[in-house]
């Protein structure tokens, strides 16, 4: 990602009724001279505030701030101004003359408050994240300690620079909007353009923009699966009967290297009861729980030697009342001893490679006593039909005391839960991971809107 550098100087602005015009050469690098002019102006009208759009921009921009003189006896509304398009960092308001910023309230054009923080000496306010391009903002200030008399109030209206023409990065969220899913279904975000690992600033900007809010609150974080895919999951599982809302703040966001975010559809879904099917391979039994209460114990058969059922935590991917299963789909050639070609009832899918929980009437004698399948979990037709009607997409399937390879995290279904929490957080560009006390994701907690 290339850094953009430009000559840094001070801009010039005029405030509306009752304000004094401050002239500072737009391209002059002489900041000491600018401060002298600010000081002289403050003797007449009260205070000077600079508005900078390059604060904490990771060295990606260097654009001149604007200087605004505050004065008069009433609340003043300044004429709107536009920050330089190079101003791609968080916005910073700095009081350049004696006094303190007793209160700062910055809102967007929809009236939503912009998250930010003041310095310890209360002379500087910085937005929590870069503000999206091409949007309007209003800063309402109370400046205390200004001569003559205090406090002084003012409103500064400004725009961020427009979004340049070109392709913009968007996100498509999953699962499907408006549905109800099991507590194990992670949120997915598929990006329209790749964001490589060696672009940490852009990855952090993307995560900050992708906001996940959960009712009731849970701790959670995004994890980069690859350059175009992120998954979001809680530390453990979603709460049962929760509401999950996912929103993208990418539209207008500056991602570095000349790339900007575009609009994305939001997502809302709910979770059902916590359903968990636990297959104990050594006991040849599956126990099914709803919200911790045992519903039924089912005798089963799992993968035999050479076709062992994967161990670990899986998530229901879908259900098919009738599916044709053939040995050549897993590499068994037609005519071989182990080849099969069957129509299978009540098939609950848990991996993309073809592992199911399904009816297997041909192996009734083995169910509950030995492993004879090619990797699937087989049971009676009655039990399979019951399980099929009980579980939904996103419910948990856990295989314990087995002999198979562990379930992989991302390439064969939703194996996300097989990563411990510290390992999961290592996949976050923000490296914070936890939600804040208001129930928003770490990304959302750093988002410019509350």
Short mmCIF file of N, CA, C and O in Angstrom, two decimals, residues 166-291:
data_model
loop_
_atom_site.label_atom_id
_atom_site.label_comp_id
_atom_site.label_asym_id
_atom_site.label_seq_id
_atom_site.Cartn_x
_atom_site.Cartn_y
_atom_site.Cartn_z
N UNK A 166 -14.48 5.01 -9.32
CA UNK A 166 -13.72 3.77 -9.32
C UNK A 166 -14.44 2.68 -8.55
O UNK A 166 -15.47 2.91 -7.91
N UNK A 167 -13.92 1.47 -8.61
CA UNK A 167 -14.52 0.33 -7.95
C UNK A 167 -14.43 0.49 -6.44
O UNK A 167 -13.41 0.93 -5.91
N UNK A 168 -15.50 0.11 -5.73
CA UNK A 168 -15.55 0.27 -4.29
C UNK A 168 -15.77 -1.07 -3.62
O UNK A 168 -16.46 -1.96 -4.15
N UNK A 169 -15.20 -1.23 -2.45
CA UNK A 169 -15.27 -2.50 -1.73
C UNK A 169 -16.57 -2.60 -0.95
O UNK A 169 -16.92 -1.69 -0.19
N UNK A 170 -17.29 -3.71 -1.12
CA UNK A 170 -18.53 -3.97 -0.40
C UNK A 170 -18.45 -5.33 0.28
O UNK A 170 -17.54 -6.12 0.01
N UNK A 171 -19.41 -5.61 1.15
CA UNK A 171 -19.45 -6.88 1.87
C UNK A 171 -20.83 -7.52 1.70
O UNK A 171 -21.86 -6.83 1.75
N UNK A 172 -20.85 -8.83 1.49
CA UNK A 172 -22.09 -9.61 1.46
C UNK A 172 -22.10 -10.49 2.69
O UNK A 172 -21.21 -11.32 2.89
N UNK A 173 -23.12 -10.32 3.54
CA UNK A 173 -23.17 -11.03 4.81
C UNK A 173 -23.98 -12.31 4.71
O UNK A 173 -24.91 -12.43 3.91
N UNK A 174 -23.64 -13.28 5.56
CA UNK A 174 -24.40 -14.50 5.72
C UNK A 174 -24.56 -14.80 7.19
O UNK A 174 -23.78 -14.31 8.01
N UNK A 175 -25.60 -15.56 7.58
CA UNK A 175 -26.52 -16.34 6.74
C UNK A 175 -27.58 -15.45 6.09
O UNK A 175 -27.45 -14.24 6.07
N UNK A 176 -28.63 -16.07 5.60
CA UNK A 176 -29.68 -15.33 4.91
C UNK A 176 -30.42 -14.43 5.89
O UNK A 176 -30.71 -14.81 7.03
N UNK A 177 -30.72 -13.22 5.44
CA UNK A 177 -31.38 -12.23 6.29
C UNK A 177 -32.76 -12.70 6.73
O UNK A 177 -33.51 -13.30 5.96
N UNK A 178 -33.09 -12.44 7.99
CA UNK A 178 -34.43 -12.71 8.51
C UNK A 178 -34.68 -14.11 8.99
O UNK A 178 -35.77 -14.41 9.48
N UNK A 179 -33.69 -15.01 8.91
CA UNK A 179 -33.90 -16.39 9.31
C UNK A 179 -33.63 -16.64 10.77
O UNK A 179 -33.17 -15.77 11.52
N UNK A 180 -33.93 -17.87 11.20
CA UNK A 180 -33.60 -18.34 12.55
C UNK A 180 -32.63 -19.51 12.40
O UNK A 180 -32.88 -20.44 11.63
N UNK A 181 -31.54 -19.45 13.15
CA UNK A 181 -30.45 -20.41 12.98
C UNK A 181 -30.01 -20.94 14.34
O UNK A 181 -30.34 -20.37 15.39
N UNK A 182 -29.22 -22.01 14.28
CA UNK A 182 -28.67 -22.56 15.50
C UNK A 182 -27.58 -21.68 16.07
O UNK A 182 -27.03 -20.79 15.39
N UNK A 183 -27.23 -21.94 17.33
CA UNK A 183 -26.29 -21.07 18.05
C UNK A 183 -24.85 -21.21 17.55
O UNK A 183 -23.97 -20.48 18.00
N UNK A 184 -24.60 -22.12 16.61
CA UNK A 184 -23.24 -22.31 16.11
C UNK A 184 -22.97 -21.66 14.76
O UNK A 184 -21.84 -21.71 14.26
N UNK A 185 -23.98 -21.01 14.17
CA UNK A 185 -23.79 -20.45 12.83
C UNK A 185 -23.02 -19.13 12.91
O UNK A 185 -23.54 -18.13 13.41
N UNK A 186 -21.76 -19.09 12.42
CA UNK A 186 -21.03 -17.82 12.45
C UNK A 186 -21.57 -16.85 11.41
O UNK A 186 -22.24 -17.23 10.44
N UNK A 187 -21.30 -15.56 11.63
CA UNK A 187 -21.58 -14.56 10.61
C UNK A 187 -20.43 -14.60 9.60
O UNK A 187 -19.27 -14.71 9.98
N UNK A 188 -20.75 -14.52 8.32
CA UNK A 188 -19.73 -14.47 7.28
C UNK A 188 -19.83 -13.15 6.52
O UNK A 188 -20.91 -12.59 6.37
N UNK A 189 -18.69 -12.66 6.09
CA UNK A 189 -18.63 -11.45 5.27
C UNK A 189 -17.75 -11.74 4.06
O UNK A 189 -16.54 -12.01 4.22
N UNK A 190 -18.34 -11.73 2.88
CA UNK A 190 -17.60 -11.95 1.64
C UNK A 190 -17.35 -10.59 0.99
O UNK A 190 -18.30 -9.87 0.65
N UNK A 191 -16.09 -10.22 0.82
CA UNK A 191 -15.73 -8.93 0.28
C UNK A 191 -15.70 -8.97 -1.25
O UNK A 191 -15.33 -9.99 -1.84
N UNK A 192 -16.05 -7.85 -1.86
CA UNK A 192 -16.08 -7.79 -3.32
C UNK A 192 -14.68 -7.67 -3.92
O UNK A 192 -14.50 -7.95 -5.11
N UNK A 193 -13.71 -7.25 -3.12
CA UNK A 193 -12.33 -7.10 -3.56
C UNK A 193 -11.40 -7.67 -2.50
O UNK A 193 -11.72 -7.63 -1.30
N UNK A 194 -10.25 -8.20 -2.89
CA UNK A 194 -9.33 -8.74 -1.89
C UNK A 194 -8.66 -7.65 -1.07
O UNK A 194 -8.37 -6.57 -1.58
N UNK A 195 -8.43 -7.94 0.21
CA UNK A 195 -7.65 -7.06 1.10
C UNK A 195 -6.52 -7.92 1.65
O UNK A 195 -6.73 -8.72 2.56
N UNK A 196 -5.31 -7.80 1.10
CA UNK A 196 -4.23 -8.72 1.45
C UNK A 196 -3.74 -8.53 2.88
O UNK A 196 -3.92 -7.48 3.50
N UNK A 197 -3.10 -9.56 3.38
CA UNK A 197 -2.58 -9.54 4.75
C UNK A 197 -1.53 -8.45 4.94
O UNK A 197 -1.36 -7.93 6.05
N UNK A 198 -0.80 -8.11 3.88
CA UNK A 198 0.24 -7.08 3.99
C UNK A 198 -0.33 -5.67 3.85
O UNK A 198 0.41 -4.72 3.61
N UNK A 199 -1.66 -5.53 4.00
CA UNK A 199 -2.31 -4.22 4.04
C UNK A 199 -3.03 -4.08 5.38
O UNK A 199 -4.27 -4.02 5.44
N UNK A 200 -2.29 -4.03 6.50
CA UNK A 200 -2.94 -4.04 7.82
C UNK A 200 -3.84 -2.84 8.06
O UNK A 200 -4.86 -2.96 8.73
N UNK A 201 -3.47 -1.67 7.52
CA UNK A 201 -4.33 -0.49 7.72
C UNK A 201 -5.70 -0.73 7.10
O UNK A 201 -6.73 -0.44 7.71
N UNK A 202 -5.72 -1.27 5.88
CA UNK A 202 -6.99 -1.53 5.21
C UNK A 202 -7.80 -2.58 5.95
O UNK A 202 -9.02 -2.46 6.09
N UNK A 203 -7.14 -3.63 6.44
CA UNK A 203 -7.85 -4.67 7.18
C UNK A 203 -8.46 -4.11 8.46
O UNK A 203 -9.59 -4.45 8.83
N UNK A 204 -7.71 -3.27 9.15
CA UNK A 204 -8.26 -2.66 10.36
C UNK A 204 -9.46 -1.78 10.01
O UNK A 204 -10.47 -1.78 10.73
N UNK A 205 -9.36 -1.03 8.92
CA UNK A 205 -10.47 -0.18 8.51
C UNK A 205 -11.71 -1.00 8.17
O UNK A 205 -12.84 -0.62 8.52
N UNK A 206 -11.53 -2.14 7.52
CA UNK A 206 -12.66 -3.00 7.19
C UNK A 206 -13.31 -3.53 8.46
O UNK A 206 -14.54 -3.48 8.63
N UNK A 207 -12.49 -4.04 9.39
CA UNK A 207 -13.06 -4.57 10.63
C UNK A 207 -13.80 -3.51 11.42
O UNK A 207 -14.86 -3.77 12.00
N UNK A 208 -13.24 -2.30 11.48
CA UNK A 208 -13.92 -1.22 12.21
C UNK A 208 -15.29 -0.93 11.61
O UNK A 208 -16.22 -0.54 12.31
N UNK A 209 -15.38 -1.10 10.30
CA UNK A 209 -16.62 -0.74 9.60
C UNK A 209 -17.69 -1.82 9.70
O UNK A 209 -18.87 -1.54 9.49
N UNK A 210 -17.32 -3.06 10.01
CA UNK A 210 -18.28 -4.17 10.04
C UNK A 210 -18.75 -4.35 11.48
O UNK A 210 -18.04 -4.90 12.31
N UNK A 211 -19.94 -3.88 11.76
CA UNK A 211 -20.46 -3.78 13.12
C UNK A 211 -21.43 -4.92 13.42
O UNK A 211 -22.38 -5.14 12.66
N UNK A 212 -21.19 -5.63 14.51
CA UNK A 212 -22.07 -6.72 14.93
C UNK A 212 -22.62 -6.38 16.32
O UNK A 212 -21.85 -6.14 17.25
N UNK A 213 -23.93 -6.38 16.44
CA UNK A 213 -24.57 -6.11 17.72
C UNK A 213 -25.47 -7.28 18.08
O UNK A 213 -26.21 -7.78 17.23
N UNK A 214 -25.39 -7.71 19.33
CA UNK A 214 -26.08 -8.91 19.77
C UNK A 214 -26.92 -8.58 21.00
O UNK A 214 -26.45 -7.93 21.92
N UNK A 215 -28.15 -9.05 21.01
CA UNK A 215 -29.04 -8.93 22.16
C UNK A 215 -29.51 -10.33 22.55
O UNK A 215 -30.20 -10.98 21.77
N UNK A 216 -29.11 -10.84 23.75
CA UNK A 216 -28.29 -10.20 24.77
C UNK A 216 -26.82 -10.17 24.38
O UNK A 216 -26.37 -10.89 23.49
N UNK A 217 -26.07 -9.31 25.06
CA UNK A 217 -24.66 -9.07 24.75
C UNK A 217 -23.82 -10.34 24.87
O UNK A 217 -23.99 -11.13 25.79
N UNK A 218 -22.91 -10.51 23.90
CA UNK A 218 -21.87 -11.54 24.00
C UNK A 218 -20.56 -10.94 23.50
O UNK A 218 -20.56 -9.98 22.73
N UNK A 219 -19.48 -11.53 23.91
CA UNK A 219 -18.16 -11.13 23.44
C UNK A 219 -17.87 -11.84 22.13
O UNK A 219 -18.10 -13.04 21.99
N UNK A 220 -17.36 -11.11 21.13
CA UNK A 220 -17.09 -11.72 19.84
C UNK A 220 -16.07 -10.95 19.05
O UNK A 220 -15.66 -9.85 19.44
N UNK A 221 -15.63 -11.51 17.91
CA UNK A 221 -14.60 -10.86 17.10
C UNK A 221 -14.64 -11.41 15.67
O UNK A 221 -15.11 -12.52 15.42
N UNK A 222 -14.12 -10.60 14.73
CA UNK A 222 -13.92 -11.02 13.35
C UNK A 222 -12.61 -11.78 13.23
O UNK A 222 -11.66 -11.54 13.98
N UNK A 223 -12.56 -12.68 12.25
CA UNK A 223 -11.35 -13.46 11.94
C UNK A 223 -11.22 -13.50 10.42
O UNK A 223 -12.17 -13.84 9.71
N UNK A 224 -10.03 -13.13 9.91
CA UNK A 224 -9.78 -13.16 8.46
C UNK A 224 -9.48 -14.60 8.04
O UNK A 224 -8.44 -15.16 8.39
N UNK A 225 -10.40 -15.17 7.26
CA UNK A 225 -10.20 -16.52 6.74
C UNK A 225 -9.24 -16.48 5.55
O UNK A 225 -8.35 -17.31 5.42
N UNK A 226 -9.44 -15.50 4.66
CA UNK A 226 -8.54 -15.27 3.54
C UNK A 226 -8.69 -13.80 3.13
O UNK A 226 -9.32 -13.01 3.86
N UNK A 227 -8.15 -13.42 1.99
CA UNK A 227 -8.13 -12.02 1.59
C UNK A 227 -9.52 -11.44 1.33
O UNK A 227 -9.69 -10.22 1.31
N UNK A 228 -10.52 -12.30 1.13
CA UNK A 228 -11.86 -11.81 0.79
C UNK A 228 -12.94 -12.29 1.74
O UNK A 228 -14.12 -11.97 1.54
N UNK A 229 -12.58 -13.06 2.77
CA UNK A 229 -13.58 -13.68 3.64
C UNK A 229 -13.26 -13.45 5.11
O UNK A 229 -12.13 -13.68 5.55
N UNK A 230 -14.27 -12.98 5.85
CA UNK A 230 -14.16 -12.87 7.30
C UNK A 230 -15.30 -13.66 7.94
O UNK A 230 -16.40 -13.74 7.38
N UNK A 231 -15.01 -14.24 9.12
CA UNK A 231 -16.04 -14.86 9.94
C UNK A 231 -16.09 -14.13 11.28
O UNK A 231 -15.04 -13.74 11.81
N UNK A 232 -17.29 -14.01 11.82
CA UNK A 232 -17.46 -13.43 13.15
C UNK A 232 -18.15 -14.46 14.03
O UNK A 232 -19.17 -15.05 13.63
N UNK A 233 -17.61 -14.68 15.22
CA UNK A 233 -18.22 -15.60 16.17
C UNK A 233 -18.01 -15.09 17.58
O UNK A 233 -17.07 -14.33 17.86
N UNK A 234 -18.88 -15.50 18.51
CA UNK A 234 -18.66 -15.18 19.91
C UNK A 234 -17.53 -16.03 20.48
O UNK A 234 -17.02 -16.95 19.83
N UNK A 235 -17.16 -15.72 21.73
CA UNK A 235 -16.13 -16.51 22.40
C UNK A 235 -16.55 -17.97 22.51
O UNK A 235 -15.76 -18.88 22.29
N UNK A 236 -17.81 -18.21 22.88
CA UNK A 236 -18.30 -19.59 22.95
C UNK A 236 -19.32 -19.79 21.83
O UNK A 236 -18.96 -20.05 20.71
N UNK A 237 -20.62 -19.66 22.14
CA UNK A 237 -21.64 -19.75 21.11
C UNK A 237 -22.57 -18.55 21.26
O UNK A 237 -22.53 -17.83 22.24
N UNK A 238 -23.45 -18.34 20.26
CA UNK A 238 -24.48 -17.33 20.42
C UNK A 238 -25.40 -17.73 21.56
O UNK A 238 -25.64 -18.92 21.79
N UNK A 239 -25.96 -16.79 22.27
CA UNK A 239 -27.00 -17.15 23.23
C UNK A 239 -28.21 -17.73 22.50
O UNK A 239 -28.49 -17.37 21.36
N UNK A 240 -28.93 -18.62 23.15
CA UNK A 240 -30.18 -19.11 22.59
C UNK A 240 -31.19 -17.97 22.51
O UNK A 240 -31.22 -17.09 23.38
N UNK A 241 -31.97 -17.97 21.43
CA UNK A 241 -33.04 -16.98 21.23
C UNK A 241 -32.52 -15.54 21.27
O UNK A 241 -33.14 -14.65 21.84
N UNK A 242 -31.38 -15.33 20.66
CA UNK A 242 -30.76 -14.00 20.58
C UNK A 242 -31.11 -13.35 19.24
O UNK A 242 -31.57 -14.01 18.30
N UNK A 243 -30.90 -12.04 19.17
CA UNK A 243 -31.03 -11.29 17.93
C UNK A 243 -29.66 -10.75 17.55
O UNK A 243 -28.99 -10.13 18.38
N UNK A 244 -29.24 -11.01 16.32
CA UNK A 244 -27.93 -10.58 15.83
C UNK A 244 -28.16 -9.61 14.67
O UNK A 244 -28.87 -9.93 13.71
N UNK A 245 -27.57 -8.42 14.79
CA UNK A 245 -27.68 -7.41 13.73
C UNK A 245 -26.29 -7.08 13.22
O UNK A 245 -25.39 -6.78 14.01
N UNK A 246 -26.13 -7.11 11.91
CA UNK A 246 -24.84 -6.85 11.27
C UNK A 246 -25.02 -5.68 10.31
O UNK A 246 -25.93 -5.69 9.47
N UNK A 247 -24.15 -4.70 10.44
CA UNK A 247 -24.24 -3.50 9.62
C UNK A 247 -22.86 -3.14 9.08
O UNK A 247 -21.86 -3.27 9.81
N UNK A 248 -22.81 -2.68 7.85
CA UNK A 248 -21.55 -2.24 7.26
C UNK A 248 -21.48 -0.72 7.25
O UNK A 248 -22.38 -0.06 6.75
N UNK A 249 -20.39 -0.19 7.79
CA UNK A 249 -20.08 1.23 7.68
C UNK A 249 -19.04 1.49 6.62
O UNK A 249 -18.34 2.50 6.66
N UNK A 250 -18.92 0.57 5.65
CA UNK A 250 -17.89 0.71 4.62
C UNK A 250 -18.17 1.85 3.64
O UNK A 250 -17.23 2.39 3.05
N UNK A 251 -19.44 2.20 3.47
CA UNK A 251 -19.77 3.18 2.44
C UNK A 251 -19.05 4.50 2.69
O UNK A 251 -19.28 5.18 3.68
N UNK A 252 -18.13 4.84 1.78
CA UNK A 252 -17.34 6.06 1.90
C UNK A 252 -16.09 5.92 2.73
O UNK A 252 -15.27 6.84 2.77
N UNK A 253 -15.90 4.77 3.39
CA UNK A 253 -14.72 4.59 4.23
C UNK A 253 -13.45 4.56 3.37
O UNK A 253 -13.41 3.94 2.30
N UNK A 254 -12.41 5.24 3.84
CA UNK A 254 -11.13 5.26 3.14
C UNK A 254 -10.30 4.07 3.62
O UNK A 254 -10.00 3.95 4.80
N UNK A 255 -9.92 3.22 2.72
CA UNK A 255 -9.24 1.99 3.06
C UNK A 255 -7.76 2.02 2.72
O UNK A 255 -7.05 1.05 2.95
N UNK A 256 -7.29 3.14 2.17
CA UNK A 256 -5.89 3.26 1.81
C UNK A 256 -5.63 2.82 0.38
O UNK A 256 -6.41 2.07 -0.22
N UNK A 257 -4.52 3.30 -0.16
CA UNK A 257 -4.17 2.93 -1.53
C UNK A 257 -5.18 3.39 -2.56
O UNK A 257 -5.29 2.80 -3.63
N UNK A 258 -5.95 4.43 -2.24
CA UNK A 258 -6.95 4.93 -3.18
C UNK A 258 -8.24 4.13 -3.20
O UNK A 258 -9.12 4.41 -4.01
N UNK A 259 -8.38 3.12 -2.31
CA UNK A 259 -9.58 2.28 -2.28
C UNK A 259 -10.57 2.82 -1.27
O UNK A 259 -10.21 3.17 -0.15
N UNK A 260 -11.86 2.85 -1.69
CA UNK A 260 -12.94 3.30 -0.82
C UNK A 260 -13.99 2.21 -0.70
O UNK A 260 -14.14 1.36 -1.58
N UNK A 261 -14.74 2.25 0.41
CA UNK A 261 -15.82 1.31 0.61
C UNK A 261 -17.09 1.77 -0.07
O UNK A 261 -17.29 2.95 -0.33
N UNK A 262 -17.97 0.81 -0.35
CA UNK A 262 -19.26 1.09 -0.95
C UNK A 262 -20.38 0.56 -0.09
O UNK A 262 -20.16 -0.02 0.97
N UNK A 263 -21.65 0.73 -0.52
CA UNK A 263 -22.80 0.32 0.28
C UNK A 263 -22.97 -1.20 0.31
O UNK A 263 -22.71 -1.89 -0.68
N UNK A 264 -23.42 -1.73 1.45
CA UNK A 264 -23.66 -3.16 1.62
C UNK A 264 -24.98 -3.35 2.35
O UNK A 264 -25.36 -2.53 3.19
N UNK A 265 -25.68 -4.43 2.07
CA UNK A 265 -26.95 -4.72 2.72
C UNK A 265 -26.72 -5.16 4.16
O UNK A 265 -25.86 -5.99 4.42
N UNK A 266 -27.50 -4.66 5.10
CA UNK A 266 -27.38 -5.13 6.49
C UNK A 266 -27.99 -6.52 6.64
O UNK A 266 -28.66 -7.03 5.73
N UNK A 267 -27.81 -7.11 7.80
CA UNK A 267 -28.29 -8.46 8.07
C UNK A 267 -28.85 -8.51 9.49
O UNK A 267 -28.24 -7.98 10.42
N UNK A 268 -29.99 -9.14 9.64
CA UNK A 268 -30.55 -9.43 10.97
C UNK A 268 -31.04 -10.87 10.98
O UNK A 268 -31.73 -11.31 10.05
N UNK A 269 -30.66 -11.61 12.01
CA UNK A 269 -31.18 -12.96 12.18
C UNK A 269 -31.34 -13.27 13.66
O UNK A 269 -30.82 -12.54 14.52
N UNK A 270 -32.07 -14.32 13.96
CA UNK A 270 -32.26 -14.75 15.34
C UNK A 270 -31.72 -16.16 15.51
O UNK A 270 -31.52 -16.89 14.53
N UNK A 271 -31.50 -16.53 16.75
CA UNK A 271 -31.09 -17.90 17.05
C UNK A 271 -32.24 -18.61 17.75
O UNK A 271 -33.05 -17.99 18.44
N UNK A 272 -32.30 -19.92 17.56
CA UNK A 272 -33.30 -20.74 18.23
C UNK A 272 -32.76 -21.27 19.54
O UNK A 272 -31.79 -20.74 20.09
N UNK A 273 -33.36 -22.33 20.07
CA UNK A 273 -32.82 -22.96 21.27
C UNK A 273 -31.46 -23.58 20.96
O UNK A 273 -31.11 -23.81 19.80
N UNK A 274 -30.67 -23.80 21.99
CA UNK A 274 -29.36 -24.42 21.79
C UNK A 274 -29.55 -25.94 21.63
O UNK A 274 -29.80 -26.65 22.60
N UNK A 275 -29.43 -26.39 20.39
CA UNK A 275 -29.52 -27.82 20.09
C UNK A 275 -28.11 -28.34 19.84
O UNK A 275 -27.36 -27.78 19.03
N UNK A 276 -27.75 -29.41 20.53
CA UNK A 276 -26.41 -29.99 20.37
C UNK A 276 -26.53 -31.51 20.31
O UNK A 276 -27.11 -32.13 21.21
N UNK A 277 -26.00 -32.09 19.23
CA UNK A 277 -25.95 -33.54 19.07
C UNK A 277 -24.51 -34.00 19.33
O UNK A 277 -23.60 -33.56 18.63
N UNK A 278 -24.32 -34.84 20.32
CA UNK A 278 -22.98 -35.30 20.71
C UNK A 278 -22.85 -36.77 20.35
O UNK A 278 -23.56 -37.62 20.91
N UNK A 279 -21.95 -37.06 19.41
CA UNK A 279 -21.68 -38.45 19.01
C UNK A 279 -20.46 -38.97 19.74
O UNK A 279 -19.35 -38.47 19.54
N UNK A 280 -20.68 -39.95 20.60
CA UNK A 280 -19.58 -40.62 21.30
C UNK A 280 -19.22 -41.84 20.47
O UNK A 280 -19.92 -42.86 20.47
N UNK A 281 -18.09 -41.74 19.74
CA UNK A 281 -17.71 -42.80 18.80
C UNK A 281 -17.44 -44.10 19.53
O UNK A 281 -17.88 -45.18 19.09
N UNK A 282 -16.73 -44.04 20.63
CA UNK A 282 -16.38 -45.28 21.34
C UNK A 282 -17.61 -45.95 21.94
O UNK A 282 -17.65 -47.18 22.09
N UNK A 283 -18.64 -45.18 22.28
CA UNK A 283 -19.87 -45.76 22.84
C UNK A 283 -20.89 -46.07 21.76
O UNK A 283 -21.95 -46.67 22.06
N UNK A 284 -20.64 -45.64 20.51
CA UNK A 284 -21.56 -45.85 19.40
C UNK A 284 -22.95 -45.28 19.72
O UNK A 284 -23.97 -45.92 19.46
N UNK A 285 -22.95 -44.08 20.27
CA UNK A 285 -24.21 -43.47 20.69
C UNK A 285 -24.19 -41.97 20.45
O UNK A 285 -23.18 -41.30 20.66
N UNK A 286 -25.33 -41.43 20.02
CA UNK A 286 -25.51 -39.99 19.89
C UNK A 286 -26.55 -39.53 20.91
O UNK A 286 -27.63 -40.10 21.01
N UNK A 287 -26.19 -38.51 21.69
CA UNK A 287 -27.12 -37.91 22.62
C UNK A 287 -27.46 -36.50 22.14
O UNK A 287 -26.57 -35.74 21.76
N UNK A 288 -28.74 -36.17 22.15
CA UNK A 288 -29.21 -34.89 21.63
C UNK A 288 -29.80 -34.08 22.77
O UNK A 288 -30.66 -34.57 23.52
N UNK A 289 -29.33 -32.81 22.88
CA UNK A 289 -29.74 -31.94 23.97
C UNK A 289 -30.41 -30.68 23.41
O UNK A 289 -30.01 -30.16 22.37
N UNK A 290 -31.40 -30.19 24.14
CA UNK A 290 -31.99 -28.88 23.87
C UNK A 290 -31.86 -28.04 25.14
O UNK A 290 -32.40 -28.40 26.19
N UNK A 291 -31.13 -26.92 25.02
CA UNK A 291 -30.89 -26.03 26.16
C UNK A 291 -30.39 -26.80 27.38
O UNK A 291 -30.79 -26.55 28.52
#
